[in-house]
Every structure is written in C-alpha cells, then in structure tokens.
C-alpha cells in the first residue's frame, strides 16, 4: 500500500492529501528547532533546491516528543525555519511520531521501515524516511546522517520511472 492514503495538515493549517505528492521522491523528516541536529535544515534546503525540479519533495514534520526540543507553535516554527535556514520545502503541523497519539503517517512509516533490531520507535529528531516515486517506503535513515550523504540514494530514486 503506497503512502498516498494519508491526509496531513500543513503548518498553515491547510489539510492536504499526500496524494498531491504522487510521482515524487519524498524525504520525510521529523524536525525540531532546538536540537543538536537542527542545522540539518540547511542541508535539507540545499538538497531540496538542487533536486526539486527533478521531483524531490522534502516534507518536514515538527515534533516535540524528544526532550521538548520543538516547543513553539506553528507560526514560531515556520518563522524560525525561514529566518534561520531559508526553508522553502513544505512544513507541516506538529505531530507525534511515537506512542498512542502517533500520526497515522508515522505509524505507517515505522511499520514499513523499522529501525535497528526491528524497533518501530523513532529514536530522535531528524530521523529520515526515503519514499520512491511509487509511494513505497524505501529506507529509514538515522538522525546522525547528514542529508548531503543521501545524494546517491536520491539520485538513484529520481532516475526510476
């Protein structure tokens, strides 16, 4: 089952279907503004600018579940990302990625791409999920992985029809 079945709320409150991202390669990331990995916003934006015309979409989902490192509201988060990192890729409303209240999208992602030793839990901010043009979850990527290191996988997925 592809990822396109889910509706998500953009950071401005507008509800959209992931169906609107069909035929794109997706990099889905749970983000936070006060994390040691927050500078990855810069690399994510650079990837987006480099590959968006070829079909890469980066989808950022702020999450406050890891040591309360995303305390702001949606307006504060959007402003922080634009001012500090020039983020233009789509950002969404804050979600839970673990637990009973985990967003259905994250329940799906963690089921399709379990982590180390089969763990479904997202371990930290800036965990990344790579999704091919068919909406299939291809890979879960560690928060430690710099987004620039994903260029070979992204380029390969962009070549697929």
mmCIF file of C-alpha atoms in Angstrom, residues 3 18 37 42 48-49 52 56 58 64 67 70 79 85 92 94 97 99-100 103-104 118 134-135 137 147 149-150 154:
data_model
loop_
_atom_site.group_PDB
_atom_site.id
_atom_site.type_symbol
_atom_site.label_atom_id
_atom_site.label_comp_id
_atom_site.label_asym_id
_atom_site.label_seq_id
_atom_site.Cartn_x
_atom_site.Cartn_y
_atom_site.Cartn_z
ATOM 1 C CA UNK A 3 1.898 6.356 1.249
ATOM 2 C CA UNK A 18 -0.123 13.054 0.319
ATOM 3 C CA UNK A 37 20.689 18.303 14.569
ATOM 4 C CA UNK A 42 20.374 23.957 5.901
ATOM 5 C CA UNK A 48 15.537 20.498 -1.995
ATOM 6 C CA UNK A 49 16.866 23.340 -4.146
ATOM 7 C CA UNK A 52 13.136 19.755 -6.598
ATOM 8 C CA UNK A 56 12.349 15.566 -4.897
ATOM 9 C CA UNK A 58 11.176 17.188 1.373
ATOM 10 C CA UNK A 64 8.142 17.923 20.369
ATOM 11 C CA UNK A 67 13.281 16.428 25.234
ATOM 12 C CA UNK A 70 10.184 21.820 19.434
ATOM 13 C CA UNK A 79 9.295 31.802 11.162
ATOM 14 C CA UNK A 85 17.646 28.435 7.314
ATOM 15 C CA UNK A 92 3.547 20.561 8.429
ATOM 16 C CA UNK A 94 3.438 19.443 14.799
ATOM 17 C CA UNK A 97 5.873 10.230 15.804
ATOM 18 C CA UNK A 99 3.182 6.328 21.038
ATOM 19 C CA UNK A 100 -0.600 6.089 21.093
ATOM 20 C CA UNK A 103 0.235 10.397 13.451
ATOM 21 C CA UNK A 104 -1.065 7.638 11.136
ATOM 22 C CA UNK A 118 13.307 -4.169 14.162
ATOM 23 C CA UNK A 134 5.517 4.833 -6.361
ATOM 24 C CA UNK A 135 4.891 5.827 -2.746
ATOM 25 C CA UNK A 137 8.967 3.449 1.803
ATOM 26 C CA UNK A 147 21.254 14.940 4.424
ATOM 27 C CA UNK A 149 25.102 11.944 2.306
ATOM 28 C CA UNK A 150 21.750 10.905 0.784
ATOM 29 C CA UNK A 154 18.086 10.293 -4.030
#
